[in-house]
Coordinates of C-alpha atoms in Angstrom, one line a residue:
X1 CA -34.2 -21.8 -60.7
X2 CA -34.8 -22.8 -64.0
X3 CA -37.2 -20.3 -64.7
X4 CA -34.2 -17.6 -63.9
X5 CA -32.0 -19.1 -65.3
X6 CA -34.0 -18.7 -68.7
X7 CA -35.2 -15.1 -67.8
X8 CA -30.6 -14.0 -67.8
X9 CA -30.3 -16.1 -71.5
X10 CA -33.5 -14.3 -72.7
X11 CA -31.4 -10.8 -71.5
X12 CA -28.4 -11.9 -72.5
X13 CA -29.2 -12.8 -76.2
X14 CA -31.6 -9.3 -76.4
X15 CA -28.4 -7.7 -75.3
X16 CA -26.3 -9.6 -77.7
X17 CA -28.4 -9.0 -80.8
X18 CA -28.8 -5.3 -79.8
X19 CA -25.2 -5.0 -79.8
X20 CA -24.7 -6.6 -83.4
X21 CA -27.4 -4.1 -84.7
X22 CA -25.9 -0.8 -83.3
X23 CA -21.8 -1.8 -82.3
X24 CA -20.4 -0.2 -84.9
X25 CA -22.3 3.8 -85.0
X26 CA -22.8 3.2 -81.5
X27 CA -19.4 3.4 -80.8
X28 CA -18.7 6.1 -83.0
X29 CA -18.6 9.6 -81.0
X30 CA -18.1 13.5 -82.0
X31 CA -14.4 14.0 -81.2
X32 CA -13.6 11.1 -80.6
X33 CA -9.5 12.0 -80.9
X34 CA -9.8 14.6 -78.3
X35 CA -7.0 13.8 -75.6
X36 CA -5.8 10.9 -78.2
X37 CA -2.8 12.6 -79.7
X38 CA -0.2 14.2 -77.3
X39 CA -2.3 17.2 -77.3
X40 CA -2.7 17.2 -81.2
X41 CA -6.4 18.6 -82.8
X42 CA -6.3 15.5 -84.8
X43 CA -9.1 17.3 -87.1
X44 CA -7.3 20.8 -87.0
X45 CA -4.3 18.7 -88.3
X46 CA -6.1 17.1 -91.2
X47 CA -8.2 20.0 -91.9
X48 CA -5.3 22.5 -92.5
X49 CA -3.6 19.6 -95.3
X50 CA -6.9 19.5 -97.0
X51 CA -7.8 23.0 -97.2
X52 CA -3.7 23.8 -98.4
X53 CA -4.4 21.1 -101.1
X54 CA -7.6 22.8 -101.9
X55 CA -6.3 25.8 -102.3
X56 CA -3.7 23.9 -105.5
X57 CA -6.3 22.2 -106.9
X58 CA -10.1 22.4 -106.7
X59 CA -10.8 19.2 -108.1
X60 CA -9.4 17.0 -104.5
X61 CA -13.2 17.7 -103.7
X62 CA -14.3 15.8 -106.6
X63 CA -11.6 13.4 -106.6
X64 CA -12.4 12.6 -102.6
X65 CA -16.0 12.0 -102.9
X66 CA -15.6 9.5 -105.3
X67 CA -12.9 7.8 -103.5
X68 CA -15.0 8.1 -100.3
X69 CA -18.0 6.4 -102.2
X70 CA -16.1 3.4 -103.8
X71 CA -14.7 2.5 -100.5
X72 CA -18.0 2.7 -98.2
X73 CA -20.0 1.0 -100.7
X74 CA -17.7 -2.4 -100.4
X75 CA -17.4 -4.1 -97.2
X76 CA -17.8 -0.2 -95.5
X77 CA -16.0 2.7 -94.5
X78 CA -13.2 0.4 -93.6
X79 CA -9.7 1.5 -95.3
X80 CA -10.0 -1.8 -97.3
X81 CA -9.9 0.5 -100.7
X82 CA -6.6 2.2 -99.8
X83 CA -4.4 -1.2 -99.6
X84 CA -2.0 -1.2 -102.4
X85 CA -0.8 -5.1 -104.1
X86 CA -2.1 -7.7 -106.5
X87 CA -6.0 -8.6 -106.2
X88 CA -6.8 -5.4 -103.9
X89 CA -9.7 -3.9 -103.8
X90 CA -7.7 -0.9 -105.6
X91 CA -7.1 -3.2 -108.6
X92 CA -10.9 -3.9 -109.3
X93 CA -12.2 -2.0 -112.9
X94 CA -14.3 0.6 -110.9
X95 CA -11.5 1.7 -108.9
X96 CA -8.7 2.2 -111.7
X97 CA -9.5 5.6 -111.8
X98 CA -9.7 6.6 -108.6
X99 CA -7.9 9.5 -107.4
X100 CA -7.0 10.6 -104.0
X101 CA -4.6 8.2 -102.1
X102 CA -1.6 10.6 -102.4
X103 CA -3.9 13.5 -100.0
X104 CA -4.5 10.3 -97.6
X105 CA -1.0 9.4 -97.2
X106 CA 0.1 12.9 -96.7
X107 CA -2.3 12.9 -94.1
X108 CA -1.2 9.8 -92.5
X109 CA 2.2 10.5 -92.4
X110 CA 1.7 14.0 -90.9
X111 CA -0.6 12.2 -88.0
X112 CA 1.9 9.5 -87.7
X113 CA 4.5 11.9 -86.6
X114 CA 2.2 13.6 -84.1
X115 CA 0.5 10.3 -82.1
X116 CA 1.8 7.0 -83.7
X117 CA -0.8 4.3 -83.9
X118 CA -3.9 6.6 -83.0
X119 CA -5.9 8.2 -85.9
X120 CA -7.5 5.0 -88.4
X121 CA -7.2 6.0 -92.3
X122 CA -10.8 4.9 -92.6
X123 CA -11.2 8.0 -90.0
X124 CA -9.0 10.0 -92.3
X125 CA -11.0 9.4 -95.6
X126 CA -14.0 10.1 -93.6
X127 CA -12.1 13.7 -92.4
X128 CA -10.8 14.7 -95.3
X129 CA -14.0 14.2 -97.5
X130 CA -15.4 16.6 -94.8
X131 CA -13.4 18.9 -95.1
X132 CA -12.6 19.3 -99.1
X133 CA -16.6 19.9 -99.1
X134 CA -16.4 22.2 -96.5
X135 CA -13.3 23.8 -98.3
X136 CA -15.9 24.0 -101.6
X137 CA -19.5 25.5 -100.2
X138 CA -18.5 26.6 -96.9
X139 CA -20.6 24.5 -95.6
X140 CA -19.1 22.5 -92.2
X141 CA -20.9 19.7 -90.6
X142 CA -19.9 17.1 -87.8
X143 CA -18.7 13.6 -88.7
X144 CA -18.3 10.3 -86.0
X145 CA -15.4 9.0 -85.6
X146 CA -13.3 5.6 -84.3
X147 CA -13.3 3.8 -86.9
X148 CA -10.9 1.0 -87.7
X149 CA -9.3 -0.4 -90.2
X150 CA -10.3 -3.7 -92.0
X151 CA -7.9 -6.0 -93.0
X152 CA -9.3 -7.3 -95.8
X153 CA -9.0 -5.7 -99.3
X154 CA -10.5 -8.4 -102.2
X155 CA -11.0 -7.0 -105.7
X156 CA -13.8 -9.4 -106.3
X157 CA -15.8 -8.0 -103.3
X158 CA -16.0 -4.8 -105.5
X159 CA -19.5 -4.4 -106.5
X160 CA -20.6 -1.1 -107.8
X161 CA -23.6 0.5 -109.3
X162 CA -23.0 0.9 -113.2
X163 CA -23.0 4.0 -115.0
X164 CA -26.6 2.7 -117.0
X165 CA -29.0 1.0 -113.8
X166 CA -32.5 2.0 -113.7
X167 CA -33.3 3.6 -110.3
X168 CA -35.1 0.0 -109.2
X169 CA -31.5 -1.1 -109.6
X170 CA -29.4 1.9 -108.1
X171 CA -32.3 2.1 -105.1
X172 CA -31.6 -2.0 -104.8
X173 CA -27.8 -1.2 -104.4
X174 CA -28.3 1.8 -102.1
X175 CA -30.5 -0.3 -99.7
X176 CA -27.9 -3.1 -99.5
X177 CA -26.1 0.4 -97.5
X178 CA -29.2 0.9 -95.4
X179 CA -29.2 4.2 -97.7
X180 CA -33.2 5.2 -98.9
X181 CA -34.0 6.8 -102.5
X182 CA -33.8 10.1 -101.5
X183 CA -30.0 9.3 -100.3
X184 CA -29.7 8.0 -103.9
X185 CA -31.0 10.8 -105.1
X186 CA -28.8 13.3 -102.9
X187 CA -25.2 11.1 -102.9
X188 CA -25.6 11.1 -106.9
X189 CA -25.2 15.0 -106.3
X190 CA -21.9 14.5 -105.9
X191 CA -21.7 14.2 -109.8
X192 CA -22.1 18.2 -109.6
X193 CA -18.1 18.2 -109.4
X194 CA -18.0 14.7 -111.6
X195 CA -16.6 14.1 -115.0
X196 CA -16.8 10.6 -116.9
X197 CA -15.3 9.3 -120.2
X198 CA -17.1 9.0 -123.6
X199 CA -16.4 5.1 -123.3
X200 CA -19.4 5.3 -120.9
X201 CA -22.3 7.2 -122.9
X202 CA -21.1 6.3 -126.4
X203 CA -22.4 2.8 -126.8
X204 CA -25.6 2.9 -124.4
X205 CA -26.7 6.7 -125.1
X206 CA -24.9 7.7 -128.6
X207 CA -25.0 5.4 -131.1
X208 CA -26.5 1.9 -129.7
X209 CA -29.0 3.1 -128.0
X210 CA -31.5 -0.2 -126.5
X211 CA -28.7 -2.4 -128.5
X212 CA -29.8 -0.3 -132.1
X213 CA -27.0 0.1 -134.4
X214 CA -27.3 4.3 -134.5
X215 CA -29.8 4.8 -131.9
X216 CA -29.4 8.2 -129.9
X217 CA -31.4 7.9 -126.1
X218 CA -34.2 9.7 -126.6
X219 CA -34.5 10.8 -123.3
X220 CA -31.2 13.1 -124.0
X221 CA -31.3 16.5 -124.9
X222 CA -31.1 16.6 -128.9
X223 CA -28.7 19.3 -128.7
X224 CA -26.7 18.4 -125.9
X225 CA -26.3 14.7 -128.1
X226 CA -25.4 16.6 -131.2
X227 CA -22.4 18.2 -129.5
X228 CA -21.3 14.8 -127.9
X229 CA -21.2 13.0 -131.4
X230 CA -19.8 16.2 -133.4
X231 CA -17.3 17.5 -131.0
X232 CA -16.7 15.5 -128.0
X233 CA -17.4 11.2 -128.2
X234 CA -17.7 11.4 -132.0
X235 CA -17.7 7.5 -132.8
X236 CA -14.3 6.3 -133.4
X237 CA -12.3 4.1 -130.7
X238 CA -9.7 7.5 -130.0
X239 CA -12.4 9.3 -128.3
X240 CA -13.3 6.4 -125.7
X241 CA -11.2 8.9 -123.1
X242 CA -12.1 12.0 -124.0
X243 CA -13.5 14.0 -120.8
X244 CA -17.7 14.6 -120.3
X245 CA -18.3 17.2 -117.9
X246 CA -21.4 15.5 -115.5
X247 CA -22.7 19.2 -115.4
X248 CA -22.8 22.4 -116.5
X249 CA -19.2 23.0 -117.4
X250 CA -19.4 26.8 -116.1
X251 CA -20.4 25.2 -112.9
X252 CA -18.3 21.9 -113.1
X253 CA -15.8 22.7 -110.1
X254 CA -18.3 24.0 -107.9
X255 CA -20.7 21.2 -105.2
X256 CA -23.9 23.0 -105.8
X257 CA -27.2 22.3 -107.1
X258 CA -26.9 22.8 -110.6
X259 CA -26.7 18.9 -111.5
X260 CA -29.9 18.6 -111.4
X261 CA -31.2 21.3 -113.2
X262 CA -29.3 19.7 -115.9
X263 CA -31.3 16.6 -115.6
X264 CA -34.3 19.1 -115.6
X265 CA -33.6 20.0 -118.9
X266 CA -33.0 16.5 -120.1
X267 CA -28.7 17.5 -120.1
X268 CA -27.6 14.4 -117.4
X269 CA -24.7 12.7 -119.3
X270 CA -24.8 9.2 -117.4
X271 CA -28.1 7.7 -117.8
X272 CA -28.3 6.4 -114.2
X273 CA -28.5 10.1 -113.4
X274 CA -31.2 11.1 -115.9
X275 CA -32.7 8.1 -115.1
X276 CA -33.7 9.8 -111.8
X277 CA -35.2 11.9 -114.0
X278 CA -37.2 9.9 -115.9
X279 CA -38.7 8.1 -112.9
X280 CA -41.8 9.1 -111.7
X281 CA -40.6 8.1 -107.9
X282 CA -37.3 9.9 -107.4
X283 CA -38.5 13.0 -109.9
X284 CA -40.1 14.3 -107.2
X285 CA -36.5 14.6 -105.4
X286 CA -34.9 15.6 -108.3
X287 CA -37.4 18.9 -108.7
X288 CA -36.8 19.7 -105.1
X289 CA -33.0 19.7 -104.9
X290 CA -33.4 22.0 -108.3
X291 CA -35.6 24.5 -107.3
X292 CA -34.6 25.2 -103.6
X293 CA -31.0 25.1 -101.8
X294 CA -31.9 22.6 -100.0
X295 CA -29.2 20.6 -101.7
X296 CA -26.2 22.4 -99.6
X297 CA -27.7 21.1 -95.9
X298 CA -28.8 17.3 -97.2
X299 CA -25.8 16.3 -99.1
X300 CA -23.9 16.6 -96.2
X301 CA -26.1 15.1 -93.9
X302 CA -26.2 11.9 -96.6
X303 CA -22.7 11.9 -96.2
X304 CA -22.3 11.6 -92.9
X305 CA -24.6 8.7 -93.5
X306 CA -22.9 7.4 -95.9
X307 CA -19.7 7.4 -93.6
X308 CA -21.5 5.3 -91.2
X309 CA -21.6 2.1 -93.1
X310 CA -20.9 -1.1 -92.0
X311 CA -17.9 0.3 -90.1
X312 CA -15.6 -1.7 -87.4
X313 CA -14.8 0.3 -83.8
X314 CA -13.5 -0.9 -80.4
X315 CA -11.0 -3.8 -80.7
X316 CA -12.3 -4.7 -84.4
X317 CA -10.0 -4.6 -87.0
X318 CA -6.8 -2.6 -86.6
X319 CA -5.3 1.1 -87.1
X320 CA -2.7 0.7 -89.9
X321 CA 0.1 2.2 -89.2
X322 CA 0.3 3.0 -93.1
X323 CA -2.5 3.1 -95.0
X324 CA -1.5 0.9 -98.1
X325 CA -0.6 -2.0 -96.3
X326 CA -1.7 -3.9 -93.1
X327 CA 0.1 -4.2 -89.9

């Protein structure tokens, strides 16, 4: 008897510890709203807003993507970014200029109508990201869903790679997702459609260079430098805002591949981005996703992956009814 009796705890605990590992993506599923919403294509729905807002303005891609990042990379694709109030999440440095939440709430409210209660707004981040890239290259690809919503949203929780890491340090952060170095390397794509400020390349890349007063980084393009500090950061405090294009500015609106040709050619303007450059192990990657179109069937594919972080499903969590507060 005792003997069984230790053969069911040895099950039971396997089972238990296979089900923290896997509960979250296992419960995820392709379509997971079919049937869910009073005979409402929940992703035809969301889809059709997206693609409309598209249509007005180009830069929603660009805008989603990074809104989509800042909120998987603390605490998981978990709606915890979207809560709106003192100490949030929202209110944390990184995330003062994120952009986005009005397309989400639209979203919402429109779903809300349809099937109260159902459809989580992690889910609809995780849609709507989908479907702005789709809206860009024309490129469609399948996302999970049942997610739910967290209901925690902490400012101090927010952690988030800095503009000037080293690849050890951006691959470090990336693992703590379960994301590799060639995710890094394909996520950071996303800067294709990017901009930044000059606040962020003026001090480390411009003119204090490794801490030395009037230092340029000499891993940047000399001419590419030259116009920054003549025409575009020059180095007073009125040009901290000033817009820097991440690529190509003929190519700025468009999610292709052209990012890293820039960084070919020495021309990435954060230098966590050229950094991939200048590092023997993600180089590799970066030549690849330059000189093929491969770029166009991984980044979605990262994304996906990137959706599938650390994410709550069944009875975990909650659905908001709206997205900027909690039940």
């Amino acid at each position: 008897m005792g003997h069984t009796k230790a053969a069911v705890l040895v099950v039971v605990l396997a089972v238990a510890v296979l089900g923290l590992a896997t509960d979250g993506q296992a419960q995820l599923q392709n379509g997971y709203y079919t049937g869910k919403c009073r005979g409402n294509d929940v992703e035809a729905v969301v889809r059709g807003i997206v693609k409309a807002r598209f249509s007005q303005d180009s830069a929603i891609v660009a805008h989603l993507l990074r809104l989509l990042f800042h909120e998987c990379a603390v605490n998981g694709c978990d709606g915890g970014l979207l809560i709106d109030g003192p100490g949030t999440e929202k209110t944390a440095s990184p995330n003062l200029s994120v952009k986005g939440y009005d397309l989400i709430t639209t979203i919402k409210t429109e779903l809300e109508k349809r099937c109260p209660g159902v459809v989580s707004c992690s889910d609809i981040e995780i849609l709507a990201t989908r479907d702005a890239v789709n809206a860009s290259t024309g490129q469609g690809y399948a996302v999970r869903t049942g997610r739910r919503d967290r209901r925690r949203s902490i400012a101090s929780d927010v952690k988030l790679p800095g503009p000037d890491f080293t690849v050890p340090q951006a691959a470090a952060f990336f693992r703590t997702l379960g994301l590799s170095s060639d995710d890094m390397v394909v996520l950071l794509g996303a800067h294709t459609v990017g901009v930044a400020h000059c606040s962020m390349i003026k001090k480390s890349r411009l003119y204090n260079y490794g801490g030395k007063a009037g230092a340029t980084d000499p891993s940047m393009d000399p001419e590419l430098a030259s116009t920054y500090k003549t025409y575009v950061c020059p180095n007073t405090a009125s040009s901290d805002n000033n817009i820097v294009f991440l690529d190509d500015r003929s190519s700025a609106s468009k999610l292709d591949n052209s990012f890293y040709k820039m960084l070919q050619r020495r021309r990435g303007a954060l230098m966590v981005d050229q950094n991939l450059y200048g590092d023997g192990s993600t180089r590799w990657m970066v030549d690849r996703l330059a000189n093929t179109d491969h770029f166009l069937w991984l980044f979605p594919q990262a994304l996906a992956k990137l959706g599938e972080v650390n994410v709550l499903t069944g009875t975990q969590g909650e659905v908001r009814r709206v997205c900027t507060k909690f039940n």
